XYZ file of C-alpha atoms in Angstrom:
538
model
C 51.471 8.842 118.878
C 49.008 8.548 121.749
C 46.031 10.119 121.946
C 43.873 11.179 125.314
C 40.279 12.738 125.442
C 40.598 15.722 127.394
C 36.806 15.789 128.290
C 37.342 12.919 130.941
C 40.314 14.291 132.693
C 38.643 18.265 132.874
C 35.655 16.325 134.266
C 37.468 14.712 137.021
C 39.065 17.857 137.666
C 35.852 19.843 138.226
C 34.664 17.063 140.640
C 37.583 18.226 142.863
C 39.045 14.555 142.367
C 42.308 13.704 141.793
C 42.561 11.148 139.081
C 45.127 8.494 138.336
C 47.055 10.229 135.954
C 48.978 8.277 133.147
C 51.939 9.587 131.463
C 50.520 10.764 128.530
C 47.974 12.730 130.937
C 50.429 14.133 132.853
C 51.867 15.210 129.670
C 48.782 16.971 128.623
C 48.391 18.888 132.027
C 52.022 19.665 132.026
C 51.283 21.777 128.302
C 48.133 23.459 129.867
C 49.876 24.152 133.023
C 53.074 25.745 131.838
C 50.994 28.275 129.987
C 48.341 29.257 132.762
C 51.208 29.480 134.972
C 53.278 32.708 133.435
C 53.113 36.342 134.383
C 50.465 37.158 131.361
C 47.106 36.536 132.255
C 45.982 36.633 128.721
C 47.879 32.940 129.241
C 45.225 31.823 131.358
C 42.824 32.667 129.097
C 44.536 30.080 126.763
C 44.667 27.389 128.711
C 40.711 27.620 129.750
C 39.842 28.125 126.284
C 41.587 24.448 125.787
C 38.701 23.200 127.888
C 36.096 23.848 125.271
C 37.901 21.236 122.635
C 35.689 18.241 121.757
C 38.252 16.702 119.462
C 41.419 15.174 120.865
C 44.687 16.560 121.303
C 48.020 15.671 119.620
C 50.679 15.735 122.706
C 54.356 15.504 121.707
C 57.173 14.922 123.712
C 58.983 18.193 124.900
C 62.405 18.148 126.043
C 62.943 19.552 129.450
C 66.362 20.722 128.690
C 64.547 23.509 126.189
C 62.922 24.844 129.014
C 64.222 28.002 131.003
C 65.411 27.516 134.685
C 62.399 29.524 135.901
C 60.325 27.125 133.863
C 61.542 24.218 135.740
C 61.164 25.231 138.988
C 59.042 23.002 141.305
C 56.048 25.463 141.609
C 55.333 24.405 137.698
C 53.868 21.018 137.068
C 56.838 18.883 135.159
C 56.704 15.562 134.381
C 58.221 14.589 137.873
C 55.790 16.702 139.658
C 53.910 14.810 142.456
C 50.183 14.020 142.245
C 49.086 16.617 144.968
C 50.881 19.544 143.148
C 48.813 18.656 140.188
C 45.718 18.558 141.819
C 46.373 21.744 143.777
C 47.289 23.613 140.871
C 43.706 22.294 139.042
C 41.834 23.489 141.620
C 43.139 27.093 141.530
C 42.613 27.165 137.727
C 38.800 26.166 138.293
C 38.444 28.702 140.792
C 40.089 31.637 138.773
C 37.788 33.537 136.253
C 39.400 34.630 133.425
C 40.158 38.505 132.878
C 38.502 40.144 130.172
C 40.140 42.174 127.247
C 39.336 45.104 128.652
C 40.716 44.411 132.294
C 43.726 43.105 130.657
C 44.378 46.224 128.560
C 44.053 48.605 131.689
C 46.391 46.365 134.149
C 49.041 46.656 131.105
C 48.617 50.175 130.955
C 48.855 51.007 134.575
C 52.083 49.032 134.674
C 53.307 50.995 131.683
C 52.197 54.341 133.171
C 54.609 53.518 136.404
C 57.655 53.171 134.238
C 59.455 56.365 134.047
C 61.170 56.883 130.652
C 64.865 57.218 130.607
C 66.563 60.420 131.113
C 69.758 60.898 129.466
C 71.576 63.173 127.710
C 72.939 62.621 124.112
C 76.675 63.075 123.410
C 77.867 65.998 121.499
C 77.274 64.845 117.658
C 80.490 65.256 115.209
C 79.171 68.465 113.800
C 78.812 70.245 117.098
C 82.534 69.370 118.160
C 83.735 70.364 114.907
C 81.935 73.782 115.336
C 83.338 74.332 118.691
C 86.873 73.551 117.660
C 86.628 76.166 114.412
C 85.195 78.546 117.084
C 88.090 78.218 119.336
C 90.426 78.544 116.599
C 88.758 81.392 115.317
C 88.983 83.072 118.899
C 92.988 82.270 118.898
C 93.424 83.601 115.660
C 91.844 86.744 116.261
C 93.575 87.322 119.667
C 96.902 87.026 117.762
C 96.025 89.771 115.504
C 94.820 91.994 118.344
C 98.133 91.249 120.073
C 99.848 92.283 116.867
C 98.223 95.859 116.762
C 98.635 96.481 120.478
C 102.631 96.036 119.650
C 102.302 98.767 116.974
C 99.983 101.038 119.464
C 103.146 100.580 121.799
C 105.470 101.789 119.009
C 103.593 104.513 118.071
C 103.052 105.636 121.804
C 106.546 105.457 123.062
C 107.895 108.240 120.620
C 106.451 111.075 122.165
C 107.716 111.095 125.670
C 111.280 110.070 124.479
C 111.417 112.756 121.856
C 112.877 115.271 124.045
C 115.484 112.929 125.398
C 116.381 112.085 122.075
C 117.025 115.736 120.993
C 119.144 116.234 123.995
C 121.057 112.915 123.336
C 121.766 113.650 119.804
C 121.958 117.419 120.038
C 119.734 118.104 117.294
C 116.977 120.465 116.672
C 112.984 119.869 115.952
C 113.715 120.011 111.858
C 116.363 117.402 112.199
C 114.545 115.034 114.622
C 111.327 115.005 112.293
C 113.413 112.730 109.935
C 112.662 110.136 112.040
C 108.616 110.999 111.037
C 109.291 111.491 107.483
C 111.458 107.963 107.482
C 108.801 106.073 109.139
C 106.320 107.424 106.666
C 108.492 106.440 103.661
C 108.637 102.786 105.258
C 104.698 102.750 105.257
C 104.088 103.788 101.591
C 107.186 101.268 100.684
C 105.362 98.566 102.542
C 102.324 99.488 100.946
C 103.537 99.051 97.593
C 105.313 95.990 98.385
C 102.654 94.322 100.116
C 100.819 93.584 96.780
C 103.650 91.775 95.378
C 104.373 89.815 98.773
C 100.894 88.939 99.410
C 100.752 87.179 95.785
C 104.120 85.431 96.214
C 104.070 84.482 99.822
C 100.976 84.725 101.114
C 99.483 85.858 104.579
C 101.262 83.833 107.221
C 104.572 84.178 105.847
C 104.249 87.746 104.845
C 102.602 88.796 108.364
C 104.877 86.542 110.385
C 108.574 86.395 108.732
C 108.537 89.848 107.272
C 106.495 91.944 109.593
C 107.016 90.685 112.840
C 110.927 90.488 112.259
C 111.057 93.625 110.711
C 109.792 95.395 114.025
C 111.788 92.992 115.925
C 114.968 94.347 114.124
C 113.957 97.795 114.692
C 114.223 97.511 118.161
C 117.449 95.585 118.429
C 119.099 98.529 116.427
C 117.419 100.828 118.868
C 118.204 99.471 121.984
C 121.710 100.603 122.447
C 121.401 104.065 121.414
C 122.860 103.794 118.043
C 124.400 106.542 116.073
C 121.469 109.147 114.524
C 121.704 107.685 111.084
C 120.889 104.440 112.084
C 118.044 105.328 114.429
C 116.358 107.043 111.328
C 116.674 104.020 109.328
C 115.302 101.781 112.260
C 111.987 103.831 111.756
C 111.997 103.158 108.237
C 111.950 99.539 109.010
C 109.442 99.919 111.674
C 107.040 101.673 109.069
C 107.419 98.840 106.672
C 107.101 95.925 109.090
C 103.691 97.944 110.425
C 102.468 98.803 107.181
C 102.823 94.808 106.191
C 101.027 93.883 109.580
C 98.154 96.261 109.483
C 97.616 95.586 105.800
C 97.470 91.779 106.285
C 95.582 92.126 109.660
C 92.936 94.383 108.487
C 92.691 92.239 105.047
C 91.897 89.100 107.105
C 89.660 90.586 109.939
C 87.610 92.107 106.907
C 87.347 88.941 105.087
C 85.501 87.368 108.104
C 81.868 86.891 107.498
C 80.768 86.160 111.096
C 81.159 89.653 113.454
C 83.222 91.251 111.024
C 82.223 94.845 112.121
C 82.700 94.171 115.791
C 85.921 92.526 115.275
C 87.351 95.187 113.412
C 86.255 97.492 116.019
C 88.165 95.545 118.997
C 91.353 95.232 116.707
C 91.868 98.806 116.273
C 90.663 99.454 119.830
C 93.729 97.246 120.529
C 96.007 99.340 118.969
C 94.689 102.328 120.986
C 95.209 100.100 124.309
C 98.757 99.785 123.240
C 99.422 103.376 122.497
C 97.526 104.146 126.036
C 100.245 102.012 127.922
C 103.304 102.411 126.110
C 103.550 106.432 127.039
C 103.534 105.210 130.980
C 106.950 103.136 130.595
C 108.445 105.297 128.072
C 107.797 108.205 130.825
C 109.889 106.628 133.110
C 112.677 105.800 131.098
C 112.791 109.570 129.485
C 113.932 110.464 133.129
C 116.728 107.634 133.425
C 120.360 107.730 132.403
C 119.715 104.749 129.590
C 116.717 106.001 128.014
C 116.900 103.149 125.062
C 116.805 100.503 127.157
C 112.902 101.068 126.940
C 113.148 99.656 123.424
C 114.488 96.343 125.195
C 110.648 95.974 126.659
C 109.539 96.592 122.909
C 112.173 93.861 121.753
C 110.578 91.618 124.259
C 107.045 92.206 122.940
C 108.240 91.659 119.549
C 109.794 88.386 120.139
C 106.333 87.174 121.873
C 104.727 88.764 118.895
C 106.575 86.579 116.599
C 106.371 83.338 118.406
C 102.601 83.871 118.881
C 102.011 84.661 115.245
C 104.035 81.787 114.076
C 102.586 79.042 116.331
C 98.813 80.522 115.371
C 99.073 80.908 111.572
C 101.552 78.484 110.637
C 102.968 80.479 107.577
C 99.706 79.370 105.875
C 97.636 81.342 103.405
C 94.390 83.307 104.302
C 92.251 80.988 102.438
C 93.736 77.676 104.393
C 93.364 79.567 107.883
C 89.689 80.570 106.666
C 88.700 76.784 105.786
C 90.176 75.855 109.432
C 87.509 78.205 111.202
C 84.673 76.949 109.072
C 84.494 79.631 106.405
C 84.404 78.784 102.902
C 86.208 80.992 100.651
C 84.442 83.287 98.302
C 83.964 82.734 94.698
C 86.485 85.715 93.994
C 88.858 84.071 96.070
C 89.627 81.445 93.483
C 89.329 84.049 90.652
C 92.379 83.713 88.410
C 93.588 86.099 85.674
C 95.574 85.909 82.944
C 99.357 86.192 83.721
C 99.490 89.379 81.118
C 97.294 91.328 83.371
C 99.331 93.264 85.684
C 98.130 92.709 89.885
C 98.824 96.420 90.222
C 96.862 97.604 87.244
C 93.833 95.488 88.075
C 93.677 97.604 91.582
C 94.424 101.175 89.991
C 91.792 100.213 87.516
C 89.084 99.874 90.574
C 87.418 103.522 91.359
C 86.443 102.750 94.635
C 90.095 102.106 95.766
C 91.321 105.667 94.990
C 88.065 107.203 97.045
C 88.844 105.244 99.860
C 92.631 105.964 99.704
C 92.052 109.515 99.653
C 89.230 109.101 102.511
C 92.180 107.620 104.475
C 94.619 110.329 103.798
C 92.356 113.215 105.095
C 91.006 110.953 108.080
C 94.725 110.010 109.252
C 95.885 113.514 108.385
C 93.038 115.012 110.699
C 93.751 112.631 113.430
C 97.204 113.362 113.503
C 96.696 116.880 113.009
C 94.554 116.960 116.092
C 96.626 114.890 118.629
C 99.423 112.875 116.740
C 102.227 115.556 116.372
C 105.944 114.192 117.883
C 105.583 115.951 121.462
C 101.626 117.054 121.342
C 98.866 117.954 118.774
C 98.320 121.042 116.923
C 95.279 121.517 119.192
C 97.556 121.575 122.255
C 99.166 124.669 120.573
C 95.841 125.586 119.893
C 94.820 125.907 123.561
C 97.779 127.344 124.660
C 98.541 130.289 122.536
C 94.562 130.983 121.836
C 93.145 130.019 125.377
C 95.941 130.716 127.140
C 96.391 127.348 128.467
C 99.552 126.158 130.368
C 101.606 122.908 130.509
C 98.413 120.660 131.477
C 96.769 121.462 128.021
C 99.071 118.350 127.116
C 96.740 116.257 128.620
C 93.666 117.204 125.796
C 95.599 115.370 123.369
C 95.498 112.235 125.659
C 91.924 112.875 126.124
C 91.585 112.541 122.146
C 93.015 109.280 121.868
C 91.473 108.240 124.743
C 88.160 109.138 123.177
C 89.281 107.412 120.024
C 89.632 104.078 121.930
C 86.559 104.281 123.602
C 84.477 105.364 120.501
C 85.450 101.984 118.741
C 84.495 99.805 121.524
C 81.295 101.869 122.498
C 79.756 102.852 119.249
C 79.560 99.255 117.836
C 75.683 99.063 118.636
C 74.626 102.308 117.265
C 76.628 101.437 113.816
C 75.241 98.276 113.489
C 71.690 99.685 114.289
C 71.914 102.915 112.193
C 73.904 101.247 109.439
C 77.676 102.013 109.070
C 77.525 103.732 105.665
C 74.773 106.278 106.981
C 76.308 106.652 110.403
C 79.840 107.780 108.843
C 77.971 110.845 107.452
C 76.508 111.330 111.167
C 79.655 111.558 113.172
C 81.548 113.539 110.852
C 78.792 115.845 110.796
C 78.895 116.247 114.536
C 82.662 116.446 114.682
C 82.452 119.538 112.450
C 79.814 121.163 114.766
C 82.021 120.184 117.783
C 85.057 121.704 116.056
C 83.174 124.767 115.349
C 82.463 125.172 119.299
C 86.298 124.917 119.439
C 86.518 127.624 116.960
C 84.164 129.915 118.751
C 83.703 129.248 122.196
C 86.700 130.657 124.401
C 86.546 127.976 127.203
C 89.572 125.797 127.754
C 87.426 123.254 129.676
C 84.621 123.088 126.807
C 87.367 122.862 124.307
C 88.836 120.171 125.841
C 85.964 118.124 126.437
C 84.912 118.897 122.548
C 88.042 117.673 121.574
C 87.645 114.490 123.358
C 84.335 113.894 121.860
C 85.702 114.252 118.392
C 87.848 111.545 119.247
C 84.905 109.585 120.243
C 83.081 110.075 117.016
C 86.265 109.814 114.405
C 87.289 106.562 116.435
C 84.939 104.110 114.474
C 85.921 105.804 111.012
C 88.877 103.499 110.215
C 87.371 100.179 111.077
C 84.213 101.092 109.178
C 86.186 102.282 106.141
C 87.919 98.684 106.204
C 84.724 96.904 106.703
C 82.928 98.670 103.949
C 86.229 98.254 101.809
C 85.706 94.342 102.259
C 82.141 94.834 100.614
C 83.121 96.879 97.618
C 86.516 95.667 96.770
C 86.741 92.102 95.191
C 87.780 89.521 97.678
C 90.987 88.260 96.016
C 92.404 91.640 95.715
C 90.995 93.198 99.122
C 94.295 92.422 101.013
C 96.210 94.345 98.575
C 94.218 97.306 98.318
C 94.025 97.692 102.088
C 97.740 97.783 102.163
C 97.684 100.711 99.200
C 94.851 102.419 101.127
C 96.559 102.276 104.595
C 100.059 103.464 102.978
C 98.147 106.332 101.407
C 96.590 107.037 104.791
C 100.044 106.959 106.451
C 101.231 109.740 104.134
C 98.277 111.823 105.450
C 99.784 111.741 108.723
C 102.835 113.520 107.399
C 101.360 115.755 104.585
C 98.381 117.385 106.681
C 100.264 118.437 109.668
C 103.138 119.644 107.271
C 100.244 121.747 105.755
C 98.981 122.875 109.408
C 102.132 124.085 109.689
C 102.702 126.358 106.825
C 99.128 127.856 107.587
C 100.211 128.501 110.923
C 103.417 130.106 110.299
C 101.652 132.709 107.907
C 98.054 133.106 109.468
C 98.753 131.963 113.129
C 97.374 129.109 114.918
C 94.050 130.088 114.519
C 93.804 128.903 111.164
C 93.832 125.267 112.782
C 90.155 125.333 113.391
C 88.899 126.302 109.783
C 91.453 123.889 107.975
C 90.083 121.224 110.409
C 86.704 121.947 109.171
C 87.467 122.073 105.738
C 88.896 118.764 105.872
C 85.859 117.205 107.488
C 83.665 118.618 104.898
C 85.736 117.299 102.252
C 85.290 113.742 104.276
C 81.542 114.031 103.881
C 81.897 114.835 100.177
C 84.292 111.761 99.664
C 82.037 109.311 101.231
C 78.848 110.400 99.613
C 80.651 109.120 96.190
C 81.950 105.680 97.633
C 79.145 103.361 96.806
C 77.281 101.592 99.256
C 77.470 98.100 97.408
C 79.732 96.680 94.859
C 79.279 97.489 91.420
C 79.762 94.933 89.087
C 80.947 95.720 85.781
């Protein structure tokens, strides 16, 4: 291996002369120059440091093929570079002053400060995408249940306008045509009892879609051609049975939600009110036509859409599976298993709060129907006509009551949440009692009409609150079955309390309506005070 003394060559460069460089010398300057010609200024410092060495350097042959294209450009000294090029670069290195460490740091910092950080949006993570999908699926499920409740409201709202033409067409009086409503109430009670067994055997999806919606569809198919009166009575039984199943299952499903449960219950029952509001507008037109029963063809079309939507959304699955699809883990009670020897009905009837809620529902629905829900008009309309000398326009008071019922379920959600649902029930019922007292003692049609509308606003949220409260105090695995029983008993109240009102009116006059309503509302206050605010574990 060749060795060369670096001091001789460096001194020749310092004198500004171009020495005759051997191949070995060129290799030495090549190594120095390659480092000196880099973009990093620290590299030039290293080249000048090499001049202080007093011992010989070992120079090895470096293959040119290992250098990059930029390194092999003519601006860098290579083995094939001319002598003039070497002398020019060496002279420039002599005049340059190596930068200090501080200058090097400052120049590097200045360059880094001019570099703008990359701005980019991180792609959505998998959990975010899953959460959005679950939220979208939850909205679709809730919308399907609202459509189901709107159909129930449509069914109930169409009876009143068609009742006079039904009496004329079949040549029956009020006592005979009342069999339609007795049959409907019996269907609700049968459905409430059957719902417990069906929910255990078939589950949410099949009970709601196959049975509930198909029974409603069968009802309208029977009613469309104006069948004989006995067949019409049976169709009302089917309607009550189907609505009982759908109402219990939908209330149980929404009541089991953990997110926005109270608000969704209010909107669910408000959709019932919207259906009951729209149906009379259409039924009134058919009541003036020759083929009055063709109204039920429209109802059948809505029932078909209801069946298709429920099948597509819930896909015959059980409630626990559907809740897991929207990201809600079933509660511990949902997996509770009981010995086969323990009857499911026995478990339900052993829960004290179920009885209290059922009696409360009976009185609440009875008061609601007594005020505004008789077949042709509410008893309140009869009271206004006979006690306040109102005319035929008094029938709009009943519409004002149900309009207030729907409005209250939507407008009072914030107050319910702010005050607390258990406490707000006392406030609403006590205010309703005060308004009924004004109807009782103030002989003014306008004041009475306004008061009745506000009673509807205050009573509207009570049923959704009852369902939501039941979800808190009833075990989860029994909640849907219990809600079916509570709903059935409540619908029995829709027949019982108006019947008692009629008996009192026949003996004491229609003026007995207001004392009876006030007494029932006071009973509601006492019952709600007995209902625990939280679930009690035995």
